[in-house]
Structures are given as structure tokens and as C-alpha cells.
XYZ file of C-alpha atoms in Angstrom:
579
model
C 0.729 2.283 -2.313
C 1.101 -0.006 2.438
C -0.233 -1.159 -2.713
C 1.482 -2.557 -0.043
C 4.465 -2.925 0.695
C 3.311 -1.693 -2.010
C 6.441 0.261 -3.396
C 10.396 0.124 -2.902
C 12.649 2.406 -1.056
C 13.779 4.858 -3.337
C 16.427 7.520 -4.052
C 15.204 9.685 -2.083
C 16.721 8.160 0.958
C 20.244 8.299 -0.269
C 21.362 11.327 1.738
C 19.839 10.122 4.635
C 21.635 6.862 4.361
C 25.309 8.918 3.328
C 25.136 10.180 6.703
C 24.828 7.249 8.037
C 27.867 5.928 5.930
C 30.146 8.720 7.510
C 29.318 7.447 10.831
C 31.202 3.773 9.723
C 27.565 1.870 9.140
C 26.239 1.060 5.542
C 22.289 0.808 5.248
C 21.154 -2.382 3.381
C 18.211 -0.211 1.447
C 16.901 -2.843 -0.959
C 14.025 -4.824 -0.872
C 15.506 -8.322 -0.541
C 17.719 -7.460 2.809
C 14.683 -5.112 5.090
C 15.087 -5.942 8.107
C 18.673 -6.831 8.349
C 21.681 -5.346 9.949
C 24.215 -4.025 7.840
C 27.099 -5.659 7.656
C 30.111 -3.652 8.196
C 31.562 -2.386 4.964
C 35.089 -4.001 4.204
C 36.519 -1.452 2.124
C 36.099 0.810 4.617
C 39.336 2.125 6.616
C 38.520 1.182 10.022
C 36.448 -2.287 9.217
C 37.789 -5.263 11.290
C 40.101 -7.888 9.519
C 36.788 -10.312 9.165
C 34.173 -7.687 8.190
C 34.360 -8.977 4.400
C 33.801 -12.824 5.748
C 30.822 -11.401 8.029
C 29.321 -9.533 5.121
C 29.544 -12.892 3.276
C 27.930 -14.636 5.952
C 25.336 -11.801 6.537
C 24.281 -12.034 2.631
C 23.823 -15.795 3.173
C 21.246 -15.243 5.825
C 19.195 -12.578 3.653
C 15.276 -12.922 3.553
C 13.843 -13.719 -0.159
C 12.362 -11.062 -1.636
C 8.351 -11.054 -2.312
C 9.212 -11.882 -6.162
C 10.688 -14.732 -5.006
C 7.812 -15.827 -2.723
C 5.332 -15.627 -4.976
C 7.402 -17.175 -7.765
C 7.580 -20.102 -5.543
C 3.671 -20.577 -4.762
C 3.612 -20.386 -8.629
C 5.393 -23.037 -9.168
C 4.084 -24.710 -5.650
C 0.869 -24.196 -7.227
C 1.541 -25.552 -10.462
C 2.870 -28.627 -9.689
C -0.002 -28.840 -7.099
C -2.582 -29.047 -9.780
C -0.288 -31.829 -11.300
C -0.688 -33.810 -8.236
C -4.223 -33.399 -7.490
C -5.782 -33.914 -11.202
C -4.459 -37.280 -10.402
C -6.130 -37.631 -7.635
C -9.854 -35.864 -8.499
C -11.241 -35.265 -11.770
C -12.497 -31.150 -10.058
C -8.776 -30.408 -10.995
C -7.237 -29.987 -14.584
C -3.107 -29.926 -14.613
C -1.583 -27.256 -16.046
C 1.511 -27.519 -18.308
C 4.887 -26.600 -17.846
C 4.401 -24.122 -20.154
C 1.500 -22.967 -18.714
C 3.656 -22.533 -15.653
C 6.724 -20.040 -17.027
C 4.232 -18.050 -19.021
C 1.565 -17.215 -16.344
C 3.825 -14.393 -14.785
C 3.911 -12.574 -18.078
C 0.089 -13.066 -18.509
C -0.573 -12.310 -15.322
C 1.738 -8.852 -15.940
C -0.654 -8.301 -19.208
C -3.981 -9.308 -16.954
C -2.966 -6.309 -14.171
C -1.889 -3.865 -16.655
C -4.063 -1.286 -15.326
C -2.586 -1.312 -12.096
C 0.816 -1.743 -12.592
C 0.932 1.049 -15.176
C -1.275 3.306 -12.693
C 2.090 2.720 -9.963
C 4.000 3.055 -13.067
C 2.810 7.078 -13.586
C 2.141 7.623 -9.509
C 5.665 7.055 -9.115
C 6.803 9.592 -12.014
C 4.761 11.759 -10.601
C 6.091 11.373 -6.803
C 9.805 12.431 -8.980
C 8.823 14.839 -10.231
C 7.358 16.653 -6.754
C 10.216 15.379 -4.998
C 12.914 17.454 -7.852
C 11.213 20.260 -6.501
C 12.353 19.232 -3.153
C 8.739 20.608 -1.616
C 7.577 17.743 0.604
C 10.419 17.891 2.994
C 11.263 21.761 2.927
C 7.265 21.811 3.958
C 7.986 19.279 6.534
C 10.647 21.427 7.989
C 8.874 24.366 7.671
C 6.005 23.090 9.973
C 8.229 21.826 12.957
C 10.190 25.068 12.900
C 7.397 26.858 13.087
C 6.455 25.152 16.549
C 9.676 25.143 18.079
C 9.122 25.093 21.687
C 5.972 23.153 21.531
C 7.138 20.180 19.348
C 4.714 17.673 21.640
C 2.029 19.150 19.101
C 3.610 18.044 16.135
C 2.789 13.887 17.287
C -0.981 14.536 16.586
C -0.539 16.941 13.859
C 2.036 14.579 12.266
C 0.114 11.051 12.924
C -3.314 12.363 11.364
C -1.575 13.844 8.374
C -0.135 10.609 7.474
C -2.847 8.947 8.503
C -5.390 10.823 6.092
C -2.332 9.834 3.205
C -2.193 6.529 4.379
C -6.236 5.566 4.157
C -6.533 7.372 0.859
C -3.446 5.768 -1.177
C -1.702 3.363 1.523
C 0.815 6.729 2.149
C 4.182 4.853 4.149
C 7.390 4.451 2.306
C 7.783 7.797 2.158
C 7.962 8.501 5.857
C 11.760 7.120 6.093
C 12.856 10.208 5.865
C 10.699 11.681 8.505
C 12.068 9.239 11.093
C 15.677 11.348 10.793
C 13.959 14.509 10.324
C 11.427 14.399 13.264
C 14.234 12.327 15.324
C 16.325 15.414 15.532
C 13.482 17.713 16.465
C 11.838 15.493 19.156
C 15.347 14.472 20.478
C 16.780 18.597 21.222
C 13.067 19.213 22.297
C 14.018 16.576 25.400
C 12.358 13.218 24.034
C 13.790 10.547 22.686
C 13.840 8.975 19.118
C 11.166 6.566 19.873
C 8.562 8.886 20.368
C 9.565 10.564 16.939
C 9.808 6.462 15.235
C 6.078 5.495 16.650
C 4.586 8.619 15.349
C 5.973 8.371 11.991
C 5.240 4.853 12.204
C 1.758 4.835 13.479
C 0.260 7.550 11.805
C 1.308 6.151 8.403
C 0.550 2.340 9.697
C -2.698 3.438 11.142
C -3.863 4.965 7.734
C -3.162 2.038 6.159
C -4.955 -0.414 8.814
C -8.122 1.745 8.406
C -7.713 2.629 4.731
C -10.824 4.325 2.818
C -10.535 4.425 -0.734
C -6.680 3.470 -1.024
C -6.380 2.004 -4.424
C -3.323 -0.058 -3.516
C -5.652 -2.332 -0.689
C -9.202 -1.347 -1.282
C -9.266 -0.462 -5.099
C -7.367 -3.653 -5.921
C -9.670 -6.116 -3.499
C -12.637 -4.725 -4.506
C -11.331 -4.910 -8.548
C -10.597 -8.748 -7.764
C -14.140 -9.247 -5.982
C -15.594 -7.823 -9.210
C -14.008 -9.978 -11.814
C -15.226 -12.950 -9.837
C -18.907 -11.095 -10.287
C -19.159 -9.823 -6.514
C -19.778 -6.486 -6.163
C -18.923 -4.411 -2.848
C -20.810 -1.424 -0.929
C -17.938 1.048 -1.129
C -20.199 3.330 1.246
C -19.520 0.583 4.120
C -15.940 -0.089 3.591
C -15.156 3.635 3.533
C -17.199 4.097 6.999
C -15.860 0.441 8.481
C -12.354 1.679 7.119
C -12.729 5.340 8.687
C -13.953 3.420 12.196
C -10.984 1.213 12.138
C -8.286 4.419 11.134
C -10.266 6.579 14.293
C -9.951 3.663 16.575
C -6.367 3.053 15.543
C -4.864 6.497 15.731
C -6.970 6.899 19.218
C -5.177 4.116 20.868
C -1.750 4.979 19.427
C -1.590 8.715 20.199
C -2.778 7.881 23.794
C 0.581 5.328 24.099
C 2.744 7.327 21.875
C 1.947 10.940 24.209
C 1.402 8.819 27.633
C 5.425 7.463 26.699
C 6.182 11.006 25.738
C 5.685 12.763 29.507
C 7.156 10.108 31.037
C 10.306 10.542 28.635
C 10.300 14.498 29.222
C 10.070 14.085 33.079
C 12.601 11.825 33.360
C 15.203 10.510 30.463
C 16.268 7.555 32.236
C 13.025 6.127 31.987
C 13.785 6.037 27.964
C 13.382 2.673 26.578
C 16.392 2.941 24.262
C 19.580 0.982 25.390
C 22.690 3.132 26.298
C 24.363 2.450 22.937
C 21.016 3.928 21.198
C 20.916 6.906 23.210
C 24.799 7.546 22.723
C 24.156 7.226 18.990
C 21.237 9.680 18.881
C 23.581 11.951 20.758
C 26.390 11.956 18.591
C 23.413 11.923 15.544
C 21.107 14.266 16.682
C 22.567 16.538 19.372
C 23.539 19.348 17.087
C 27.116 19.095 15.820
C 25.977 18.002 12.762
C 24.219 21.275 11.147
C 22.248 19.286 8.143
C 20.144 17.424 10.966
C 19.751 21.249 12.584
C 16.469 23.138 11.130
C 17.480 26.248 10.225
C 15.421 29.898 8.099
C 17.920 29.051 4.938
C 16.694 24.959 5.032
C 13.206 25.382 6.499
C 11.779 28.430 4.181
C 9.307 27.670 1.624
C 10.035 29.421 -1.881
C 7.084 30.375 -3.844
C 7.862 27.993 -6.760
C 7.777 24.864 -3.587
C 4.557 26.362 -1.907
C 2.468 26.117 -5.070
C 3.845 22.757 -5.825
C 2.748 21.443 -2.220
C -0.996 22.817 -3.059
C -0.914 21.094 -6.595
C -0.017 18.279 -4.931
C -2.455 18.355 -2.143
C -5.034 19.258 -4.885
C -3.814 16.083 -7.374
C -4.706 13.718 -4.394
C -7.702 15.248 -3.301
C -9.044 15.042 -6.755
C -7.948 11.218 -6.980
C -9.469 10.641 -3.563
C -12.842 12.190 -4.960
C -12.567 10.176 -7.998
C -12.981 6.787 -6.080
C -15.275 8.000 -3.596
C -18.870 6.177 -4.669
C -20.668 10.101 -5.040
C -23.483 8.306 -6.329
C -24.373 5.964 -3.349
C -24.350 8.380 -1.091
C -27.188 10.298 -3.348
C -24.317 13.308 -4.518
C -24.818 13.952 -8.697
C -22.941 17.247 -8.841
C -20.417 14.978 -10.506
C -22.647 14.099 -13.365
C -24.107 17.086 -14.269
C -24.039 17.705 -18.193
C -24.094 14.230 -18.862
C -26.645 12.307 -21.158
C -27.080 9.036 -22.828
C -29.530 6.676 -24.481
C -30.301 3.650 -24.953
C -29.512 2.203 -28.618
C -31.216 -1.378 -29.482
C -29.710 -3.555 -32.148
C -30.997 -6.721 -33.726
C -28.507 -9.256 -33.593
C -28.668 -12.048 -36.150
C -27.509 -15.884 -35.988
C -23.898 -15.115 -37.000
C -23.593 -12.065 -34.576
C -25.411 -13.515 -31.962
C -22.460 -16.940 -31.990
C -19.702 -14.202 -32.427
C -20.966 -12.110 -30.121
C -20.607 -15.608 -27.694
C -17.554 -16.701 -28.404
C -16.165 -12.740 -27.690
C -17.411 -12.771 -24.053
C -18.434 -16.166 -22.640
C -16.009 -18.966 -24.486
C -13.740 -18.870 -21.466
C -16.152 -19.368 -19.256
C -18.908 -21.894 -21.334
C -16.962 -23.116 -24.113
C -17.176 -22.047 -27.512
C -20.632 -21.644 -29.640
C -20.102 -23.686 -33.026
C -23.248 -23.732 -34.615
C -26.698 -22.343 -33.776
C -29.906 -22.343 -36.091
C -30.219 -20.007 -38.794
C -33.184 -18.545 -37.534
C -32.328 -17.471 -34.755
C -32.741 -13.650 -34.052
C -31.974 -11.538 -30.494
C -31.602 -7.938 -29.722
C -29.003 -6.505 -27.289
C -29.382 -3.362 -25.640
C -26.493 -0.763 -25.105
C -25.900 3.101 -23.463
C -24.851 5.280 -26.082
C -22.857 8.945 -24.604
C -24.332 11.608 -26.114
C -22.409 14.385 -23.759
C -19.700 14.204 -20.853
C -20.170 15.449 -17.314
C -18.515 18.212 -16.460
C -15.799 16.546 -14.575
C -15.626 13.927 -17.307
C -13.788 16.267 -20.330
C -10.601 15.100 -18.529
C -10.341 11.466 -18.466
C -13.382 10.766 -19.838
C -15.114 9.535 -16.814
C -16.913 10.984 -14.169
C -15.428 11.839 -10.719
C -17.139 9.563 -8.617
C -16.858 6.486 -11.523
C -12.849 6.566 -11.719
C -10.604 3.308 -11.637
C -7.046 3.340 -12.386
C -7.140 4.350 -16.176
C -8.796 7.543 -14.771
C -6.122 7.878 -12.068
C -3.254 7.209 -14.278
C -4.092 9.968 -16.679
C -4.868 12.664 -13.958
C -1.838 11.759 -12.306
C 0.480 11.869 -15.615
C -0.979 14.859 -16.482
C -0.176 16.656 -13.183
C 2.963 15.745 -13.201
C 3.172 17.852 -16.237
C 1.653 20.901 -14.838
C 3.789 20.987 -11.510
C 6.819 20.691 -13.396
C 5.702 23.456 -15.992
C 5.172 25.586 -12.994
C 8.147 24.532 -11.529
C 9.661 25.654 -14.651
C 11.930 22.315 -14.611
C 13.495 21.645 -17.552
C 12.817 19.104 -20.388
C 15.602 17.234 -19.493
C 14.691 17.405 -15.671
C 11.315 16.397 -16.004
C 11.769 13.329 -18.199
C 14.459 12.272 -15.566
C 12.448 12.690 -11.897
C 9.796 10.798 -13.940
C 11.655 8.258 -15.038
C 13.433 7.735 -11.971
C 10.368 7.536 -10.255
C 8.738 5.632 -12.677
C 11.646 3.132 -11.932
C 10.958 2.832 -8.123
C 7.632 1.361 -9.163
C 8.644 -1.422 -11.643
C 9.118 -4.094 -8.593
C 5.779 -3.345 -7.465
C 4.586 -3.228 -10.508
C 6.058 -6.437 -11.650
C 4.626 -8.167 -8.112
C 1.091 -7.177 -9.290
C 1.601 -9.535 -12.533
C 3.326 -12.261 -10.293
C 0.298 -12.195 -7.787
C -1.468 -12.560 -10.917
C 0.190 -15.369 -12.439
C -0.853 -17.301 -9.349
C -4.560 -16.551 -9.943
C -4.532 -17.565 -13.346
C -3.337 -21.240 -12.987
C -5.693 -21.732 -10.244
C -8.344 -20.468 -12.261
C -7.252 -22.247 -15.548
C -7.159 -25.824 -13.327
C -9.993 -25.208 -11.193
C -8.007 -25.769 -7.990
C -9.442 -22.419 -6.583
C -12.845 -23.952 -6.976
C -11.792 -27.276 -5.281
C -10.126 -24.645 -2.613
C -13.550 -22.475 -1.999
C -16.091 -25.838 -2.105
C -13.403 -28.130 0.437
C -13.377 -24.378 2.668
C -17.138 -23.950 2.406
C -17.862 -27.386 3.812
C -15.249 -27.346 6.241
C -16.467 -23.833 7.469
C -20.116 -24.392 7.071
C -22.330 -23.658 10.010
C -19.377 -21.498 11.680
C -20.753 -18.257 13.128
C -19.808 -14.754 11.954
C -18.242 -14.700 15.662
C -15.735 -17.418 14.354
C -15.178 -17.118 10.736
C -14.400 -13.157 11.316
C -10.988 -13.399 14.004
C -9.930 -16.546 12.047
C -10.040 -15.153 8.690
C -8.237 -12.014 10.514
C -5.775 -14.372 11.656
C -4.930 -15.944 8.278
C -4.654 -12.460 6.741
C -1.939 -12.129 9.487
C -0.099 -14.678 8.543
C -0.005 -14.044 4.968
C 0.751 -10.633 5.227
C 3.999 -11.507 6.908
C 4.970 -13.463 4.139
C 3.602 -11.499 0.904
C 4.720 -7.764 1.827
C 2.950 -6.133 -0.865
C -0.401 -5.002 -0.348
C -1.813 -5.224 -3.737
C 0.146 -8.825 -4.776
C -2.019 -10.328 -1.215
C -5.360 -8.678 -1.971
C -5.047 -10.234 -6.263
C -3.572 -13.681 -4.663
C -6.682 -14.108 -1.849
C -9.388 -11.880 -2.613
C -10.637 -14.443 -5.294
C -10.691 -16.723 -3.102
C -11.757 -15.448 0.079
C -14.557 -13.094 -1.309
C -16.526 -15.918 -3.244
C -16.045 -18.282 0.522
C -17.610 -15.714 2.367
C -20.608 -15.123 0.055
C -21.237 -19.160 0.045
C -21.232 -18.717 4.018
C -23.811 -15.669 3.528
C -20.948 -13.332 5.241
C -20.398 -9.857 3.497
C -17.893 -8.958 0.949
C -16.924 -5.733 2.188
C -16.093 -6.480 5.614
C -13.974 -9.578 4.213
C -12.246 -6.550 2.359
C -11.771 -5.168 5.158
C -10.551 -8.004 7.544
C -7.714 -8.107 4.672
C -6.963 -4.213 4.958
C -6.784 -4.042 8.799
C -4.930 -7.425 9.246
C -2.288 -6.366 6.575
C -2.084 -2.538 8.230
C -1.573 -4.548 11.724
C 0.938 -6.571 10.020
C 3.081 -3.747 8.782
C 3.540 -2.264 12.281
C 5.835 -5.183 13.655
C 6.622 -7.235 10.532
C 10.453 -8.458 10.192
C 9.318 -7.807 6.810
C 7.706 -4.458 6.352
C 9.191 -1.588 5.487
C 9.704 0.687 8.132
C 13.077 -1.121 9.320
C 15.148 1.545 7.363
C 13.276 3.975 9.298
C 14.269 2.627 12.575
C 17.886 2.992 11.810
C 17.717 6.338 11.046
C 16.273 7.232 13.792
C 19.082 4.885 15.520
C 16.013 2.267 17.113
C 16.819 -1.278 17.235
C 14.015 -3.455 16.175
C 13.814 -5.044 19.098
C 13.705 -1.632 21.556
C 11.015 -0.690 19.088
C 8.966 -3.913 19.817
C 9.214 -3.867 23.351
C 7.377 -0.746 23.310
C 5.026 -1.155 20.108
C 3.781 -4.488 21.397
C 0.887 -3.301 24.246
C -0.697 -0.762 21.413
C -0.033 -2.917 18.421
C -1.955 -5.897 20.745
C -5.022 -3.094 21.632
C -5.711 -2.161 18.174
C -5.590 -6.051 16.614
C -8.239 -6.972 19.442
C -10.459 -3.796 19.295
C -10.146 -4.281 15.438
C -11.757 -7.520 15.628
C -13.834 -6.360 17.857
C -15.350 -3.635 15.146
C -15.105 -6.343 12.264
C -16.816 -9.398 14.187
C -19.916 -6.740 14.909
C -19.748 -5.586 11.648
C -20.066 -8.925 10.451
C -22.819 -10.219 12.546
C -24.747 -7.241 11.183
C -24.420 -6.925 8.089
């Protein structure tokens, strides 16, 4: 969703971040300045004689974006093939041409995905038009007024349920303001409010299930390269990992918690923070204050939430491998047979050149003779849960997940009674929040294609495998952990890293004999671990709503986000060595 960073910030945050502006700061929302301080505004009254010469300087220091990245290992990689076909005949150079065109072939290669993020995020517009998610939200922590403490478990395995199934996290940012002012009347401090935002989404994501953004699009790359995974393990290593994970953090995030209630000078957040959160959250302000008139659920809101609930539960269950765990309630009404066809010379070279020219070469002649017969399963009747999208639940992908989701988004805004005019503009708008990520999905892409169309990802796996060859599961598990680390630091979306390495990293580990899915795995928990301290991940407009500097927030995050990466490799390095 986590298809990693996944998504942008959207809209949605824009009151949040007007408040902010009344206070004399601008927040820097867009995806190529996270993680930087906003420079004071210079058309503001009050801005110092050099704020427009600091803004200049602050925009010179701005991180690239991911498109930007991964535009440069495309061309990194291209002229890399250049170089090395010179040197060994294993490598074929790719052309210039070959070069500017593979991002738009690599768009047309993921268009699956990228149109499944495409009608996800129309359908998160549409929902959010309503305004139900954060009425509900308010709703719930009025409701336990007096014993707010509750709301950190309640909270953290909410979002971490939303962040294993579908990588749930960019839309917490406006929890961090919302649960800020709630934790920081009930006596705690904003920190405690940040982390369990932060960690129940992040630890969701580090032990995600079936969450098409990490797991649906590794798994998809493992299968075009003809490796097929046991979705039964990932989904139990995945719910081990998310247990483990939201174990550790709730016993920091509570332990921190006390101490804060006993005693507020034993807060970690600097004097300025606090005096911020103060002037923030200590009740002048009545739009931060939960109130009946801002906190009551209307009837038209509360059916929308269970629509919702019900559109991801029925997504989740379309993923979930029914049949490997021996469940066929799915497929009941279904039938097929099997229809056998004789295929003659000229069928048999067409038939060829149609599904194995890319990878064999082309079939130009073949004797006249020559007779085969190909077998094929023809549907003579749906299941019953297939009259929808014409596949069973239990057998979705994201053509099945697209159309469910599209077609919800109809039916909540029908019983939202939105209008026309409404409902094409939430889903458009939220459509738009998605392009980025859906454009990173055909940059990732691009990248796999010229390696695959010079062979350098062949000379990459066969110089790894040798290099790596003898190395115990012991070994190859926390180093592989460790590169996944390091590259999800630098690619921030989810779904670009798992298209850009699982091609490569799926095929090493079955030369090595090591299993597929907990390589998918090592890639989902490193990139969750990554996204709870990353410079680069998206939680950094959080923190400043909440009125957390990233550094406070790292001197306390560091002790649980060091636990979980050890006790994660831990799981995965067993996991390996037995399966």
C-alpha cells in the first residue's frame, strides 16, 4: 500500500497541515522533501528578513525523490550492460533507445498493479467524502475518555491487522494529531500517541500476511521467473513476525507510558516540544477538542465504515490460498473439463512463436508432418463467489481486486447518496494520489527489463551463487536481511523494491537450495523495519503533527526498533534452516 512507501500523502492532510500554518510553520507534504524541516514561509508577516534565502538554501538540500532513484539505476544499469558486454560475451548491451523506452514498457509490463492502486485509491476518496474513518476514530477515543491508556493496544492491533493485509500506513498522519490531543489532556505526552500510531501501522507492515503491495507483488515477480511460493508459510511466518513485533512494541510503548503519567519530567520531549504540544494540544484550540457534535457517528457514516470493513475483508479473503489449507466452500458450483485439440505443423510453430520466442528464439520451419495435441480446462459454470469478478475467492490477483474495489466504491457512494458530480471527484482525486506510485511500479519495472533483455541479471545471480556457495542458512539469512535494509532506505516504495530484487534474489536463493518464501519474507520484515526509522519513510509528517522531532523520536524508538530487527532474524534464520 508500506505498496510501500507505497502511496503519497494526500489531501486529506491539508487541514491538519492549515493548522499548522496558523501557528507560523509550513509543512513540506510532498514526496521529494519527507523528512525535511520546513523552511519558514517568506511571505508570511512575521518571517525573518532571510527566510526567503533559507528556503532557497533548504530546497537545495532536498532528498531525490524515489522516481528519481530508480531513474538513475536505469540509466546506471544501462550503461552498465554497455560496459560489461565489452568485457564478457554473458552480457548483451542495450541501446539508447532501449534505455528511454524501458520506463514506459515497464509501466505497460505492471499494468495490473498500477491500475489496481489506481482504483484502491478512488475508492479510499470516495470513503474519505463521507468523512467516516476519522468521525469513527473520534468516536472510539471519546467513548473511553478516562481510560485512554486502552486505546494504545486497541489502536496498534487495528492498524496492525490493516497494515499486514494491504501495507495500511499513510493514512495514520492524521491519527498522530488526533490521538496527540487525546493522550496529551489524558496526562501523557505526544510520543506515546506518535509510537503507537507508528508501530501499530509499521508493525503490520513488518509482519505483513497477504498485503498485495509487499507480498502479492514479490510473490507475482517470483512467479514470472517460474518460482512458485507456499502462501500458507508466508502468511504464518508473516503473522509470527507481526505477533512478535507488536509484543515488543506495546511492552516499550506502555512501559514509557507509566513512567510519563507518574512523572512528566521524565518525558523525553525537549522543552520547546512540550511548549508546542501545550499551546497545540492543551485545549484552546476547540477543533483538536473531541466533542458529541464532532465525535457522533451518523447513520449514513456507520454503514459506510461496515462497507468498508466488509470491502477489505472480502479482498483479504480473496488472496488468502483457501485451497492449501484444504477450505473449497469457495469453489462450490464450479465445473470444468478438459478439451483436447490436435494441433497441426502450422499451429504447432505459431503456437511457439506466441509463447516461447522470447525466451528460445523464434520457430521458422518445422516438418510438415508433424502433429501434437495440447490439452486445455474449459469453464463450464462459475463458483459461487466467482459471478463477480469472475474468479474464485481464494484464486484472486489484482484484476480481481481492482474490480471489487471499483465496484464498491460505487455502492458506498450510492448509499451515501453522494452525488454524480461528488463521486466522480473523491475518485478522481484519489485516483490521483496513486499515479506516483503507480508510475514507480513501471520505473521498478523498467529496471527489470534491461537486465533481463542483456542478461546482466543472469551474470548477477551465477557471480552471487558462486560467491555465496557453501554459505549456511545461518549466514545467507541476516545478510540478505541486511541488504534488504539498505535498499529499503534508498527505494521507499514497497512494491518498486520487491519488482527491482525479487527477480533476482528469489532465483539466488533457490540455486543455494534456500526457500522462496522466507526470502519473501526477509524482504517484507527488513523493509517494515526500515520504515520505522527511515530519513526516508513516511511517517515524518506525522511526527510534526504531533510536534516530535525526529531525533526525540529516535532516541526513544531505537531500543525496540533494535529488539524486533534481532528477534526478526532470529524467526527468519530458523525458518530458514528448516524449511
Amino acid at each position: 500500500m508500506t505498496v510501500a512507501a507505497r502511496k503519497h500523502p494526500s489531501k486529506r492532510y491539508a487541514a491538519a497541515a492549515g493548522r499548522l500554518r496558523k501557528e507560523g510553520s509550513r509543512l513540506a507534504m510532498s514526496d521529494q522533501n519527507h523528512g525535511q524541516e520546513a523552511a519558514p514561509d517568506p511571505n508570511l508577516p512575521n518571517a525573518p528578513a532571510d527566510a526567503g534565502d533559507r528556503a532557497r538554501g533548504k530546497r537545495k538540500h532536498q532528498m531525490i525523490s524515489s522516481y528519481t532513484i530508480l531513474l538513475i539505476i536505469t540509466v546506471v544499469i544501462g550503461v552498465a550492460t554497455m560496459l560489461i558486454a565489452r568485457v564478457t560475451p554473458e552480457v548483451t548491451a542495450v541501446k539508447v533507445s532501449d534505455i528511454i523506452s524501458s520506463p514506459v514498457k515497464g509501466v505497460l509490463d505492471g499494468i495490473e498493479i498500477s491500475l489496481f492502486l489506481l482504483i484502491f485509491g478512488g475508492c479510499m476518496g470516495v470513503v474519505n467524502k463521507v468523512g467516516a474513518i476519522e468521525t469513527g476514530i473520534r468516536a472510539l477515543v471519546r467513548r473511553l475518555e478516562g481510560r485512554e491508556l486502552v486505546l494504545v493496544p486497541v489502536i496498534m492491533a487495528i492498524f496492525a491487522v490493516l497494515g499486514s493485509a494491504y501495507g495500511f500506513c499513510e493514512e495514520t498522519i492524521p491519527f498522530y494529531a488526533l490521538l496527540g490531543s487525546v493522550m496529551y489532556l489524558a496526562g501523557y505526552d505526544t510520543m506515546v500517541s506518535s509510537a503507537t500510531v507508528l508501530f501499530g501501522a509499521g508493525v503490520g507492515c513488518l509482519g505483513s500476511t497477504v498485503n498485495p503491495f509487499a507480498n502479492g507483488v514479490a510473490i507475482a515477480s517470483l512467479h514470472d521467473k517460474g518460482i512458485e511460493c507456499n502462501q500458507v508459510t508466508i502468511i504464518a511466518l508473516g503473522a509470527l513476525l507481526c505477533v512478535m513485533a507488536y509484543c515488543v512494541s506495546l511492552f516499550f510503548i506502555l512501559r514509557y507510558a507509566r513512567r510519563v503519567q507518574r512523572d512528566k519530567g521524565s518525558s523525553i520531549l525537549s522543552l520547546q516540544e512540550r511548549e508546542a504540544c501545550d499551546e497545540a494540544f492543551g485545549g484552546k484550540d476547540s477543533s483538536q477538542v473531541l466533542t458529541r457534535e464532532n465525535s457522533t457517528l451518523t447513520g449514513t457514516q456507520k454503514v459506510t465504515l461496515v462497507l468498508f470493513a466488509l470491502t477489505f475483508v472480502v479482498m483479504i479473503a480473496g488472496f488468502v490460498p483457501w485451497g492449501d489449507f484444504g477450505v473449497n466452500v469457495f469453489d462450490a458450483g464450479a465445473s470444468s473439463h478438459d478439451q483436447t485439440q490436435q494441433l497441426d505443423a502450422d499451429a504447432i510453430k505459431d503456437d511457439w512463436n506466441d509463447t516461447s520466442a522470447d525466451k528460445y528464439g523464434t520457430m521458422t520451419s518445422i516438418s510438415k508432418g508433424a502433429r501434437a495435441t495440447t490439452t486445455s480446462t474449459v469453464e463450464d459454470s462459475q463458483s459461487w463467489t466467482g459471478w463477480l469478478t469472475g474468479a474464485s475467492i481464494g484464486d484472486w490477483y489484482f484484476n480481481e481486486a481492482s474490480t471489487w474495489f471499483f465496484v464498491m466504491a460505487i455502492v458506498i457512494a450510492l448509499v451515501a447518496r453522494l452525488s454524480e458530480a461528488d463521486t466522480v471527484d473523491a475518485f478522481i482525486g484519489g485516483a490521483g494520489e496513486m499515479v506516483g506510485v503507480a508510475l514507480v511500479v513501471g520505473l521498478s519495472r523498467a529496471i527489470e527489463l534491461l537486465m533481463n533483455m542483456s542478461g546482466l541479471d543472469q551474470l548477477i545471480l551465477t557471480s552471487a551463487s558462486h560467491s555465496l556457495q557453501g554459505l549456511s542458512a545461518m549466514v545467507f539469512t541476516p545478510l540478505c536481511y541486511l541488504v534488504y535494509l539498505g535498499l529499503s532506505i534508498i527505494i521507499t516504495s514497497t512494491s518498486a523494491l520487491a519488482s527491482v530484487s525479487m527477480p533476482i534474489m528469489g532465483p539466488l536463493a533457490q540455486v543455494l537450495h534456500f526457500s522462496p518464501d522466507v526470502v519473501v519474507m526477509i524482504f517484507v520484515a527488513a523493509n517494515g523495519l526500515a520504515n520505522l526509522f527511515s530519513p526516508t519513510a513516511i511517517f515524518l509528517p506525522g511526527l510534526m503533527l504531533a510536534h516530535v522531532g525526529y531525533g526525540t523520536y529516535l532516541r526513544w524508538a531505537w531500543k525496540p526498533i533494535v529488539v524486533i530487527g534481532v528477534l526478526s532474524v532470529a524467526i527468519l534464520t530458523a525458518a530458514m534452516m528448516i524449511l
